[in-house]
XYZ file of C-alpha atoms in Angstrom:
128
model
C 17.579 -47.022 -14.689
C 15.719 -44.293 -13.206
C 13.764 -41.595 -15.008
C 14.630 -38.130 -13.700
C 11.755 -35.740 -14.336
C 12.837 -31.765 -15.905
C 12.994 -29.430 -13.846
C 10.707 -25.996 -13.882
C 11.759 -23.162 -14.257
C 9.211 -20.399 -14.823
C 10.106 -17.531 -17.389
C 10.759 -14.364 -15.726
C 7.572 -13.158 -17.702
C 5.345 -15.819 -15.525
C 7.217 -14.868 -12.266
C 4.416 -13.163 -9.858
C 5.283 -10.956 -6.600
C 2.574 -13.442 -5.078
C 4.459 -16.613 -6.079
C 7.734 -14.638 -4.502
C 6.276 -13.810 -1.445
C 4.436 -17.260 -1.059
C 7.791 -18.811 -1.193
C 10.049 -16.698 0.872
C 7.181 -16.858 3.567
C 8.491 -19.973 4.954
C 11.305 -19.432 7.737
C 13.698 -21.839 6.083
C 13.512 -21.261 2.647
C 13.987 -17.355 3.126
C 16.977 -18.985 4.833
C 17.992 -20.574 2.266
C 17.362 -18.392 -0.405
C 19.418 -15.583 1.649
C 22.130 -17.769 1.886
C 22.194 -18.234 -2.047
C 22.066 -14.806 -2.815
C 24.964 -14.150 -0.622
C 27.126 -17.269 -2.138
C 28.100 -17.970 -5.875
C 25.348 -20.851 -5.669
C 25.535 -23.977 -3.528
C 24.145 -27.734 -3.916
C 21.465 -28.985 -1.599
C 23.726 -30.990 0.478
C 24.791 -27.528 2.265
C 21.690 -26.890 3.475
C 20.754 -30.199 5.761
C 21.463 -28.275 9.069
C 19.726 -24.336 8.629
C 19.627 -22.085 12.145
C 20.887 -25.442 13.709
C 18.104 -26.937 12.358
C 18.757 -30.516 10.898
C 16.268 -30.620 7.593
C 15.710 -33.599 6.406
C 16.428 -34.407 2.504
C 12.878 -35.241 1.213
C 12.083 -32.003 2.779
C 14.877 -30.103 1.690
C 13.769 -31.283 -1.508
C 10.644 -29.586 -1.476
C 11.877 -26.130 -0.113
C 14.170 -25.878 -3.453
C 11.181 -27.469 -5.453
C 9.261 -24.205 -3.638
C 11.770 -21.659 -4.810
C 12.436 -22.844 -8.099
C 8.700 -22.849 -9.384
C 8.556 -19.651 -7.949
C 11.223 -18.282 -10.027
C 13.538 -17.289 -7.329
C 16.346 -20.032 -8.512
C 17.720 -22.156 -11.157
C 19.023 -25.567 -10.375
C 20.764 -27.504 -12.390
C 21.627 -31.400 -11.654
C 24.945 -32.391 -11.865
C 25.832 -36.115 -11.485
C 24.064 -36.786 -7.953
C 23.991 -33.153 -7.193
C 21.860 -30.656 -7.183
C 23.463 -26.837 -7.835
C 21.106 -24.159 -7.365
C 21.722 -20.202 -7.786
C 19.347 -17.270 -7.669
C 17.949 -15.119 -10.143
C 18.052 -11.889 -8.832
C 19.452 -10.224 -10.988
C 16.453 -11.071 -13.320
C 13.409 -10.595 -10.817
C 15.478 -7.495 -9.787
C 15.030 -6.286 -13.452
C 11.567 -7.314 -13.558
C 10.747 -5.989 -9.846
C 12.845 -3.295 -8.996
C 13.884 -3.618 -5.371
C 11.691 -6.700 -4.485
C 14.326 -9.022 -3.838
C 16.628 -6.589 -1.676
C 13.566 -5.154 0.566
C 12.336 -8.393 1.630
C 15.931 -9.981 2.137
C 16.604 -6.688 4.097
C 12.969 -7.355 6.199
C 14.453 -10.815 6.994
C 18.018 -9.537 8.318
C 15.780 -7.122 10.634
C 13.628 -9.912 11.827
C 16.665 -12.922 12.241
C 18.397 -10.148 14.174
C 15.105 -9.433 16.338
C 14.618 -13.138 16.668
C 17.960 -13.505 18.095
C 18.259 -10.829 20.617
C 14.458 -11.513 22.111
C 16.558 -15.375 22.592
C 19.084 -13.746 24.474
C 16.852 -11.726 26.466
C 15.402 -14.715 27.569
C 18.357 -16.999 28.319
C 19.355 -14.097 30.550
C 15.927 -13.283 32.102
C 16.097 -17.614 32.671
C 19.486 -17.202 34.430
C 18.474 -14.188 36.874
C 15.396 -16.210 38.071
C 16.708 -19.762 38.214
């Protein structure tokens, strides 16, 4: 029988903007915390393929691992499952705006990302 460790989950007292910002720095786990916020909470299974990206599991595991001891979600384990869910609504509360401005930032800069890789495809096709 295997042992499954607790989980952490930092009180919203011991959640720091520098813990926040450490964890949403990462391309994929901004990803995937966007995605959360957006959704009624999902399990970890629906994030193996992010930007059509395939991540694998044990790394997966460590991008939610990542958010959650940075306060930014709760996860709860549910048979083999993993279901995870944000806490804005509580870091909101704590840090007024935080949480919307940076998720905002990261709209601007997938959008930006985007269109520079369509500039390029096309500047590809008029010289090839």
């Amino acid at each position: 029988m295997r042992i499954m460790r607790p989980l952490v989950h930092p009180s919203i007292e011991n959640i720091t903007v520098e813990g926040i910002l450490h964890a949403l720095s990462d391309p994929v786990r901004a990803a995937i915390y966007a995605e959360l916020a957006i959704s009624s909470g999902a399990t970890c299974s629906n994030f193996l393929k992010i930007s059509d990206r395939d991540i694998p599991k044990s790394t997966l595991s460590q991008h939610f691992r990542a958010l959650r001891e940075a306060g930014l979600i709760r996860s709860e384990r549910h048979g083999v499952e993993m279901r995870n869910t944000t806490r804005c609504e509580e870091i909101d509360q704590r840090f007024p705006g935080l949480i919307m401005a940076i998720m905002k930032a990261h709209q601007i800069q997938a959008v930006g990302r985007l269109q520079g890789t369509k500039r390029k495809s096309v500047a590809k096709k008029k010289t090839g």
